[in-house]
Structure formats: C-alpha cells, structure tokens
Amino acid sequence: MKVSVFHTPELTPATVVADCAIAVDVLRATSTIATALGSGAEAVQAFSDLNKLMAVSETWAPDKRIRAGERGGSQVEGFDFGNSPLDCTPERVGGRRLFISTTNGTRALQCIEAAPIVLAAALINRDAIVQHLLQHKPETVWIVGSGWEGSFSLEDTVCAGAIVHGLQQELGCSLDDLAGNDETIAAVSLFRQWEGDLLGLFHHASHGKRLLRLGITEDLKYCSQLDILDVLPIQHELGVLIKQA
C-alpha cells in the first residue's frame, strides 16, 4: 500500500485515479458528514453548486431532506443547516438525507468521485478509515485535503498524518514503506508534533481562526477529537455517501 497526500483538490493528478481516494475537510464538511451518518441520516449527498443542490433536493419530500449550505464559514440564507456537525443530532437527521454544499469539502469529494472507493475522513472517525484500509489493502491511496480556497490547511494535513500514522502502527512498517510522496512524510511529522494538542493546532490554523472570529468554538473542540466515531462514510453512487454497515 502506498499513500499519497495532496493538500488541495487542485494538486491531485489529472490523468490517473487511486484505488482508494479519501476526502478530508476536518473544519468541517467531513466531520459533519461522519456525524450525520452516525446519527442515522439515510445518506449525505454532496454538491459544489448551491443551485444544483436546491434543484435535486426539491424532488425529495420536505420531511425526508435537510439542506445544509455554508459559504465562508457561515450558513447560507434559506438553508436548514450550515456546516456544523453539532446540528446533526439523531432527532434532526435520523432517516433523512442531508444535501450539503460547503466552501471547500464538497469540492474535494467531487474531485475524487471517479475512484473505485471514495471515503470521507476526519479526525473523529480516523480509526474507522484506518481499519477499512487494513481490511481491503488498496494498492494506491490518495488522501485529499480540502484546504481553503486552493491553499494548504493545517487541520486537513494533520488528519492525513493521523491516518498514515495509524496505518504505520497497525502494520508495524516504516514510514518509507507507506509514503507515496513527500507530503505524506510531512503530514505524519505534523501529527506527531501535535497529537497531544490538536485543538491547540486548530487555534493556529487560518480557518480555525476564521471560525473563532465567527464565535464557532464548540465545533473546533468537537472536530479536534480523535477516534470518537466508528463511522465509515463511503460513496454509494456519485456524490452520495452512506454509512458502511
């Protein structure tokens, strides 16, 4: 197994796809997706375009859908949710489909949707991702960070490092055995430095600071937790993720 980390969707190779591709948007799309599925959502359907989300979700009964829209960290006017995983309680999302569009995370999912296996990862469900990779052993794995509007983000990179570090521990192999590019080694180094204070790292991250300015403090605390959800969001059809049984 060779794991390559790409800091943004724009940096992924254009002419090949991995055997397994993993989208990461710790703050907050993939954290929200994992939480919604863990709370009993029927599925999560991701869109980069808000108008397309509205058109597709309109075909669903109002009591079977939730529209989640976020731009710049704030909820889009007219949507039921923004992009907070803390909104995704069993009472609110159970048995319903979450139609979601966010500034960065849904773009990452669309970038990798052609891969044979597509997963959504965050720190909160890191171990579920690791266990899936150990079970299926794909030859090539891409971990694609969402970044922020095309730039590197600390929180997505540290999550990628946490996944690779978990694989390395389980397999008992060297980092060189797993690393498909230099970014993978850098991601693991970042995780090793900050694994004892992930929330502290979020306070240094530019998007973490952006959310703090908006008063979104509890989301940062929640999203900085490691391995609290045994949930594997996996693409069932293009753009639609379900919880693997």
PDB file of C-alpha atoms in Angstrom:
ATOM      1  CA  MET A   1       0.000   0.000   0.000  1.00  0.00           C
ATOM      2  CA  LYS A   2       1.301   3.443  -0.982  1.00  0.00           C
ATOM      3  CA  VAL A   3      -0.380   6.524   0.463  1.00  0.00           C
ATOM      4  CA  SER A   4      -0.052   9.938  -1.164  1.00  0.00           C
ATOM      5  CA  VAL A   5      -1.249  13.144   0.460  1.00  0.00           C
ATOM      6  CA  PHE A   6      -2.468  16.092  -1.610  1.00  0.00           C
ATOM      7  CA  HIS A   7      -3.037  19.353   0.225  1.00  0.00           C
ATOM      8  CA  THR A   8      -5.831  20.559  -2.076  1.00  0.00           C
ATOM      9  CA  PRO A   9      -8.031  19.025  -4.802  1.00  0.00           C
ATOM     10  CA  GLU A  10      -6.171  21.083  -7.411  1.00  0.00           C
ATOM     11  CA  LEU A  11      -2.939  19.192  -6.672  1.00  0.00           C
ATOM     12  CA  THR A  12      -4.288  15.716  -7.461  1.00  0.00           C
ATOM     13  CA  PRO A  13      -3.038  14.094 -10.691  1.00  0.00           C
ATOM     14  CA  ALA A  14      -5.339  14.746 -13.628  1.00  0.00           C
ATOM     15  CA  THR A  15      -4.670  11.609 -15.676  1.00  0.00           C
ATOM     16  CA  VAL A  16      -4.925   8.781 -13.103  1.00  0.00           C
ATOM     17  CA  VAL A  17      -7.091   7.807 -10.158  1.00  0.00           C
ATOM     18  CA  ALA A  18      -6.184   5.957  -6.981  1.00  0.00           C
ATOM     19  CA  ASP A  19      -7.627   2.591  -5.964  1.00  0.00           C
ATOM     20  CA  CYS A  20      -8.999   4.382  -2.891  1.00  0.00           C
ATOM     21  CA  ALA A  21      -9.416   8.144  -2.507  1.00  0.00           C
ATOM     22  CA  ILE A  22     -10.197   9.857   0.789  1.00  0.00           C
ATOM     23  CA  ALA A  23     -11.574  13.382   1.113  1.00  0.00           C
ATOM     24  CA  VAL A  24     -10.662  15.321   4.256  1.00  0.00           C
ATOM     25  CA  ASP A  25     -12.245  18.563   5.446  1.00  0.00           C
ATOM     26  CA  VAL A  26     -11.859  18.487   9.214  1.00  0.00           C
ATOM     27  CA  LEU A  27     -13.278  22.020   9.615  1.00  0.00           C
ATOM     28  CA  ARG A  28     -15.945  20.990   8.878  1.00  0.00           C
ATOM     29  CA  ALA A  29     -17.562  19.131   5.988  1.00  0.00           C
ATOM     30  CA  THR A  30     -16.237  15.616   6.528  1.00  0.00           C
ATOM     31  CA  SER A  31     -16.706  15.940  10.291  1.00  0.00           C
ATOM     32  CA  THR A  32     -20.332  16.891   9.585  1.00  0.00           C
ATOM     33  CA  ILE A  33     -20.797  14.024   7.110  1.00  0.00           C
ATOM     34  CA  ALA A  34     -19.463  11.423   9.545  1.00  0.00           C
ATOM     35  CA  THR A  35     -21.572  12.818  12.377  1.00  0.00           C
ATOM     36  CA  ALA A  36     -24.760  12.930  10.292  1.00  0.00           C
ATOM     37  CA  LEU A  37     -24.351   9.313   9.203  1.00  0.00           C
ATOM     38  CA  GLY A  38     -23.517   8.303  12.753  1.00  0.00           C
ATOM     39  CA  SER A  39     -26.733   9.976  13.896  1.00  0.00           C
ATOM     40  CA  GLY A  40     -28.863   7.965  11.497  1.00  0.00           C
ATOM     41  CA  ALA A  41     -29.036  10.082   8.329  1.00  0.00           C
ATOM     42  CA  GLU A  42     -30.153   7.954   5.378  1.00  0.00           C
ATOM     43  CA  ALA A  43     -27.313   9.361   3.251  1.00  0.00           C
ATOM     44  CA  VAL A  44     -25.333  12.524   2.587  1.00  0.00           C
ATOM     45  CA  GLN A  45     -25.353  13.947  -0.919  1.00  0.00           C
ATOM     46  CA  ALA A  46     -22.625  16.489  -1.673  1.00  0.00           C
ATOM     47  CA  PHE A  47     -22.735  19.370  -4.164  1.00  0.00           C
ATOM     48  CA  SER A  48     -20.279  22.098  -5.087  1.00  0.00           C
ATOM     49  CA  ASP A  49     -23.099  24.157  -6.641  1.00  0.00           C
ATOM     50  CA  LEU A  50     -25.854  25.523  -4.400  1.00  0.00           C
ATOM     51  CA  ASN A  51     -28.376  25.841  -7.239  1.00  0.00           C
ATOM     52  CA  LYS A  52     -27.933  22.198  -8.215  1.00  0.00           C
ATOM     53  CA  LEU A  53     -28.387  21.173  -4.582  1.00  0.00           C
ATOM     54  CA  MET A  54     -31.679  23.069  -4.433  1.00  0.00           C
ATOM     55  CA  ALA A  55     -32.921  21.525  -7.676  1.00  0.00           C
ATOM     56  CA  VAL A  56     -32.087  17.929  -6.717  1.00  0.00           C
ATOM     57  CA  SER A  57     -33.317  18.209  -3.140  1.00  0.00           C
ATOM     58  CA  GLU A  58     -36.611  19.662  -4.351  1.00  0.00           C
ATOM     59  CA  THR A  59     -37.521  16.185  -5.642  1.00  0.00           C
ATOM     60  CA  TRP A  60     -37.486  14.902  -2.026  1.00  0.00           C
ATOM     61  CA  ALA A  61     -40.323  15.337   0.451  1.00  0.00           C
ATOM     62  CA  PRO A  62     -39.590  18.146   2.940  1.00  0.00           C
ATOM     63  CA  ASP A  63     -39.705  15.752   5.882  1.00  0.00           C
ATOM     64  CA  LYS A  64     -37.094  13.487   4.230  1.00  0.00           C
ATOM     65  CA  ARG A  65     -34.483  16.115   3.395  1.00  0.00           C
ATOM     66  CA  ILE A  66     -32.204  18.610   5.102  1.00  0.00           C
ATOM     67  CA  ARG A  67     -30.428  21.306   3.145  1.00  0.00           C
ATOM     68  CA  ALA A  68     -27.048  22.300   4.531  1.00  0.00           C
ATOM     69  CA  GLY A  69     -25.282  25.232   2.906  1.00  0.00           C
ATOM     70  CA  GLU A  70     -22.118  27.026   4.034  1.00  0.00           C
ATOM     71  CA  ARG A  71     -20.002  29.726   2.472  1.00  0.00           C
ATOM     72  CA  GLY A  72     -17.141  31.485   4.229  1.00  0.00           C
ATOM     73  CA  GLY A  73     -17.897  29.657   7.469  1.00  0.00           C
ATOM     74  CA  SER A  74     -21.479  30.933   7.718  1.00  0.00           C
ATOM     75  CA  GLN A  75     -24.848  29.320   6.979  1.00  0.00           C
ATOM     76  CA  VAL A  76     -26.331  30.172   3.588  1.00  0.00           C
ATOM     77  CA  GLU A  77     -29.616  32.051   3.864  1.00  0.00           C
ATOM     78  CA  GLY A  78     -32.648  29.841   3.281  1.00  0.00           C
ATOM     79  CA  PHE A  79     -30.901  26.588   4.235  1.00  0.00           C
ATOM     80  CA  ASP A  80     -31.834  24.396   7.199  1.00  0.00           C
ATOM     81  CA  PHE A  81     -28.248  23.930   8.413  1.00  0.00           C
ATOM     82  CA  GLY A  82     -24.884  25.498   7.898  1.00  0.00           C
ATOM     83  CA  ASN A  83     -21.909  23.182   8.246  1.00  0.00           C
ATOM     84  CA  SER A  84     -21.861  22.347  11.946  1.00  0.00           C
ATOM     85  CA  PRO A  85     -21.577  18.690  12.980  1.00  0.00           C
ATOM     86  CA  LEU A  86     -23.255  19.651  16.260  1.00  0.00           C
ATOM     87  CA  ASP A  87     -26.506  20.284  14.369  1.00  0.00           C
ATOM     88  CA  CYS A  88     -26.559  16.645  13.268  1.00  0.00           C
ATOM     89  CA  THR A  89     -28.404  15.078  16.192  1.00  0.00           C
ATOM     90  CA  PRO A  90     -30.413  11.858  15.779  1.00  0.00           C
ATOM     91  CA  GLU A  91     -33.606  13.827  16.370  1.00  0.00           C
ATOM     92  CA  ARG A  92     -32.880  16.186  13.491  1.00  0.00           C
ATOM     93  CA  VAL A  93     -31.229  13.969  10.874  1.00  0.00           C
ATOM     94  CA  GLY A  94     -32.462  10.439  11.620  1.00  0.00           C
ATOM     95  CA  GLY A  95     -33.931   8.810   8.489  1.00  0.00           C
ATOM     96  CA  ARG A  96     -33.392  11.917   6.363  1.00  0.00           C
ATOM     97  CA  ARG A  97     -30.969  12.734   3.555  1.00  0.00           C
ATOM     98  CA  LEU A  98     -28.524  15.586   4.131  1.00  0.00           C
ATOM     99  CA  PHE A  99     -27.971  17.624   0.966  1.00  0.00           C
ATOM    100  CA  ILE A 100     -24.773  19.575   1.616  1.00  0.00           C
ATOM    101  CA  SER A 101     -22.660  22.197  -0.115  1.00  0.00           C
ATOM    102  CA  THR A 102     -19.668  23.831   1.576  1.00  0.00           C
ATOM    103  CA  THR A 103     -16.878  26.207   0.622  1.00  0.00           C
ATOM    104  CA  ASN A 104     -14.187  23.538   0.285  1.00  0.00           C
ATOM    105  CA  GLY A 105     -15.064  19.998   1.381  1.00  0.00           C
ATOM    106  CA  THR A 106     -17.687  19.181  -1.221  1.00  0.00           C
ATOM    107  CA  ARG A 107     -15.243  20.252  -3.947  1.00  0.00           C
ATOM    108  CA  ALA A 108     -12.746  17.689  -2.671  1.00  0.00           C
ATOM    109  CA  LEU A 109     -15.351  14.943  -2.797  1.00  0.00           C
ATOM    110  CA  GLN A 110     -16.273  15.809  -6.374  1.00  0.00           C
ATOM    111  CA  CYS A 111     -12.606  15.843  -7.364  1.00  0.00           C
ATOM    112  CA  ILE A 112     -12.143  12.186  -6.349  1.00  0.00           C
ATOM    113  CA  GLU A 113     -15.606  10.775  -7.097  1.00  0.00           C
ATOM    114  CA  ALA A 114     -14.336   8.665 -10.029  1.00  0.00           C
ATOM    115  CA  ALA A 115     -12.124   6.483  -7.790  1.00  0.00           C
ATOM    116  CA  PRO A 116     -13.308   2.881  -7.213  1.00  0.00           C
ATOM    117  CA  ILE A 117     -13.529   3.539  -3.463  1.00  0.00           C
ATOM    118  CA  VAL A 118     -14.293   7.014  -2.099  1.00  0.00           C
ATOM    119  CA  LEU A 119     -14.282   7.722   1.642  1.00  0.00           C
ATOM    120  CA  ALA A 120     -14.784  10.801   3.817  1.00  0.00           C
ATOM    121  CA  ALA A 121     -12.375  11.159   6.732  1.00  0.00           C
ATOM    122  CA  ALA A 122     -11.979  13.428   9.729  1.00  0.00           C
ATOM    123  CA  LEU A 123     -10.121  13.122  12.993  1.00  0.00           C
ATOM    124  CA  ILE A 124     -13.293  11.962  14.733  1.00  0.00           C
ATOM    125  CA  ASN A 125     -13.557   8.824  12.536  1.00  0.00           C
ATOM    126  CA  ARG A 126      -9.847   8.284  11.825  1.00  0.00           C
ATOM    127  CA  ASP A 127      -9.715   4.711  13.128  1.00  0.00           C
ATOM    128  CA  ALA A 128     -12.687   3.609  11.006  1.00  0.00           C
ATOM    129  CA  ILE A 129     -10.751   4.770   7.935  1.00  0.00           C
ATOM    130  CA  VAL A 130      -7.586   3.005   9.084  1.00  0.00           C
ATOM    131  CA  GLN A 131      -9.421  -0.269   9.699  1.00  0.00           C
ATOM    132  CA  HIS A 132     -11.061  -0.152   6.265  1.00  0.00           C
ATOM    133  CA  LEU A 133      -7.681   0.334   4.592  1.00  0.00           C
ATOM    134  CA  LEU A 134      -6.169  -2.516   6.587  1.00  0.00           C
ATOM    135  CA  GLN A 135      -9.023  -4.820   5.608  1.00  0.00           C
ATOM    136  CA  HIS A 136      -9.111  -4.013   1.892  1.00  0.00           C
ATOM    137  CA  LYS A 137      -5.426  -3.143   1.302  1.00  0.00           C
ATOM    138  CA  PRO A 138      -5.802  -0.930  -1.798  1.00  0.00           C
ATOM    139  CA  GLU A 139      -2.544  -0.638  -3.711  1.00  0.00           C
ATOM    140  CA  THR A 140      -2.739   3.143  -4.068  1.00  0.00           C
ATOM    141  CA  VAL A 141      -4.421   5.535  -1.650  1.00  0.00           C
ATOM    142  CA  TRP A 142      -4.896   9.287  -2.033  1.00  0.00           C
ATOM    143  CA  ILE A 143      -5.740  11.475   0.947  1.00  0.00           C
ATOM    144  CA  VAL A 144      -7.007  14.751  -0.469  1.00  0.00           C
ATOM    145  CA  GLY A 145      -7.269  17.748   1.818  1.00  0.00           C
ATOM    146  CA  SER A 146      -9.858  20.388   1.067  1.00  0.00           C
ATOM    147  CA  GLY A 147      -7.663  23.285   2.105  1.00  0.00           C
ATOM    148  CA  TRP A 148      -9.138  26.754   1.981  1.00  0.00           C
ATOM    149  CA  GLU A 149      -9.910  28.177  -1.457  1.00  0.00           C
ATOM    150  CA  GLY A 150      -6.974  26.385  -3.035  1.00  0.00           C
ATOM    151  CA  SER A 151      -4.415  26.789  -0.225  1.00  0.00           C
ATOM    152  CA  PHE A 152      -2.850  24.435   2.299  1.00  0.00           C
ATOM    153  CA  SER A 153      -4.587  23.878   5.648  1.00  0.00           C
ATOM    154  CA  LEU A 154      -3.056  22.602   8.868  1.00  0.00           C
ATOM    155  CA  GLU A 155      -6.153  20.746  10.041  1.00  0.00           C
ATOM    156  CA  ASP A 156      -6.564  18.618   6.911  1.00  0.00           C
ATOM    157  CA  THR A 157      -2.852  17.827   6.775  1.00  0.00           C
ATOM    158  CA  VAL A 158      -2.733  16.736  10.416  1.00  0.00           C
ATOM    159  CA  CYS A 159      -5.696  14.432   9.761  1.00  0.00           C
ATOM    160  CA  ALA A 160      -3.919  12.883   6.791  1.00  0.00           C
ATOM    161  CA  GLY A 161      -0.907  12.360   9.033  1.00  0.00           C
ATOM    162  CA  ALA A 162      -3.084  10.767  11.704  1.00  0.00           C
ATOM    163  CA  ILE A 163      -4.425   8.245   9.190  1.00  0.00           C
ATOM    164  CA  VAL A 164      -0.966   7.295   7.916  1.00  0.00           C
ATOM    165  CA  HIS A 165       0.415   7.141  11.459  1.00  0.00           C
ATOM    166  CA  GLY A 166      -2.427   4.788  12.414  1.00  0.00           C
ATOM    167  CA  LEU A 167      -1.631   2.558   9.442  1.00  0.00           C
ATOM    168  CA  GLN A 168       2.047   2.544  10.299  1.00  0.00           C
ATOM    169  CA  GLN A 169       1.355   1.491  13.885  1.00  0.00           C
ATOM    170  CA  GLU A 170      -1.027  -1.289  12.847  1.00  0.00           C
ATOM    171  CA  LEU A 171       1.258  -2.646  10.121  1.00  0.00           C
ATOM    172  CA  GLY A 172       4.487  -2.239  12.067  1.00  0.00           C
ATOM    173  CA  CYS A 173       6.191  -0.869   8.977  1.00  0.00           C
ATOM    174  CA  SER A 174       8.431   2.105   8.296  1.00  0.00           C
ATOM    175  CA  LEU A 175       7.067   5.379   7.020  1.00  0.00           C
ATOM    176  CA  ASP A 176       9.116   4.930   3.854  1.00  0.00           C
ATOM    177  CA  ASP A 177       7.190   1.721   3.173  1.00  0.00           C
ATOM    178  CA  LEU A 178       3.882   3.632   3.152  1.00  0.00           C
ATOM    179  CA  ALA A 179       4.742   7.087   1.832  1.00  0.00           C
ATOM    180  CA  GLY A 180       3.851   7.716  -1.796  1.00  0.00           C
ATOM    181  CA  ASN A 181       5.091  11.311  -1.764  1.00  0.00           C
ATOM    182  CA  ASP A 182       6.946  13.821   0.396  1.00  0.00           C
ATOM    183  CA  GLU A 183       3.699  15.349   1.607  1.00  0.00           C
ATOM    184  CA  THR A 184       2.847  12.088   3.372  1.00  0.00           C
ATOM    185  CA  ILE A 185       6.029  12.244   5.444  1.00  0.00           C
ATOM    186  CA  ALA A 186       5.380  15.912   6.269  1.00  0.00           C
ATOM    187  CA  ALA A 187       1.786  15.127   7.315  1.00  0.00           C
ATOM    188  CA  VAL A 188       2.891  12.391   9.709  1.00  0.00           C
ATOM    189  CA  SER A 189       5.530  14.703  11.177  1.00  0.00           C
ATOM    190  CA  LEU A 190       2.878  17.353  11.803  1.00  0.00           C
ATOM    191  CA  PHE A 191       0.617  14.831  13.533  1.00  0.00           C
ATOM    192  CA  ARG A 192       3.409  13.514  15.718  1.00  0.00           C
ATOM    193  CA  GLN A 193       4.235  17.038  16.852  1.00  0.00           C
ATOM    194  CA  TRP A 194       0.640  17.997  17.658  1.00  0.00           C
ATOM    195  CA  GLU A 195      -1.179  14.754  18.514  1.00  0.00           C
ATOM    196  CA  GLY A 196      -1.332  15.749  22.184  1.00  0.00           C
ATOM    197  CA  ASP A 197      -2.882  19.168  21.437  1.00  0.00           C
ATOM    198  CA  LEU A 198      -4.926  19.022  18.234  1.00  0.00           C
ATOM    199  CA  LEU A 199      -7.236  21.775  19.457  1.00  0.00           C
ATOM    200  CA  GLY A 200      -4.181  23.959  20.026  1.00  0.00           C
ATOM    201  CA  LEU A 201      -3.159  23.372  16.414  1.00  0.00           C
ATOM    202  CA  PHE A 202      -6.634  24.413  15.261  1.00  0.00           C
ATOM    203  CA  HIS A 203      -6.175  27.708  17.072  1.00  0.00           C
ATOM    204  CA  HIS A 204      -3.073  28.326  14.943  1.00  0.00           C
ATOM    205  CA  ALA A 205      -4.791  27.316  11.686  1.00  0.00           C
ATOM    206  CA  SER A 206      -6.095  30.134   9.496  1.00  0.00           C
ATOM    207  CA  HIS A 207      -9.526  28.527   9.113  1.00  0.00           C
ATOM    208  CA  GLY A 208      -9.640  27.755  12.814  1.00  0.00           C
ATOM    209  CA  LYS A 209      -9.059  31.464  13.474  1.00  0.00           C
ATOM    210  CA  ARG A 210     -11.756  32.322  10.940  1.00  0.00           C
ATOM    211  CA  LEU A 211     -14.279  30.141  12.751  1.00  0.00           C
ATOM    212  CA  LEU A 212     -13.251  31.531  16.138  1.00  0.00           C
ATOM    213  CA  ARG A 213     -13.918  35.060  14.853  1.00  0.00           C
ATOM    214  CA  LEU A 214     -17.421  33.855  13.966  1.00  0.00           C
ATOM    215  CA  GLY A 215     -17.865  32.530  17.506  1.00  0.00           C
ATOM    216  CA  ILE A 216     -17.772  28.881  16.391  1.00  0.00           C
ATOM    217  CA  THR A 217     -15.785  27.490  19.311  1.00  0.00           C
ATOM    218  CA  GLU A 218     -17.635  24.283  20.170  1.00  0.00           C
ATOM    219  CA  ASP A 219     -17.218  22.945  16.627  1.00  0.00           C
ATOM    220  CA  LEU A 220     -13.443  23.287  16.936  1.00  0.00           C
ATOM    221  CA  LYS A 221     -13.456  21.348  20.200  1.00  0.00           C
ATOM    222  CA  TYR A 222     -15.622  18.603  18.708  1.00  0.00           C
ATOM    223  CA  CYS A 223     -13.681  18.305  15.449  1.00  0.00           C
ATOM    224  CA  SER A 224     -10.314  18.109  17.235  1.00  0.00           C
ATOM    225  CA  GLN A 225     -11.235  14.834  18.963  1.00  0.00           C
ATOM    226  CA  LEU A 226      -9.624  11.636  17.705  1.00  0.00           C
ATOM    227  CA  ASP A 227     -11.417   8.326  17.079  1.00  0.00           C
ATOM    228  CA  ILE A 228     -14.748   9.122  18.762  1.00  0.00           C
ATOM    229  CA  LEU A 229     -16.977   7.796  15.956  1.00  0.00           C
ATOM    230  CA  ASP A 230     -16.948   4.311  14.456  1.00  0.00           C
ATOM    231  CA  VAL A 231     -18.430   5.550  11.181  1.00  0.00           C
ATOM    232  CA  LEU A 232     -17.144   4.917   7.656  1.00  0.00           C
ATOM    233  CA  PRO A 233     -18.739   7.253   5.090  1.00  0.00           C
ATOM    234  CA  ILE A 234     -18.352   5.543   1.712  1.00  0.00           C
ATOM    235  CA  GLN A 235     -19.570   6.619  -1.717  1.00  0.00           C
ATOM    236  CA  HIS A 236     -22.564   4.538  -2.782  1.00  0.00           C
ATOM    237  CA  GLU A 237     -23.223   6.356  -6.034  1.00  0.00           C
ATOM    238  CA  LEU A 238     -21.659   9.504  -7.488  1.00  0.00           C
ATOM    239  CA  GLY A 239     -21.793  12.209  -4.850  1.00  0.00           C
ATOM    240  CA  VAL A 240     -23.814  10.127  -2.375  1.00  0.00           C
ATOM    241  CA  LEU A 241     -22.212   8.772   0.782  1.00  0.00           C
ATOM    242  CA  ILE A 242     -23.714   6.217   3.130  1.00  0.00           C
ATOM    243  CA  LYS A 243     -22.554   4.631   6.358  1.00  0.00           C
ATOM    244  CA  GLN A 244     -20.957   1.274   5.601  1.00  0.00           C
ATOM    245  CA  ALA A 245     -22.689  -1.414   7.614  1.00  0.00           C
TER     246      ALA A 245
END
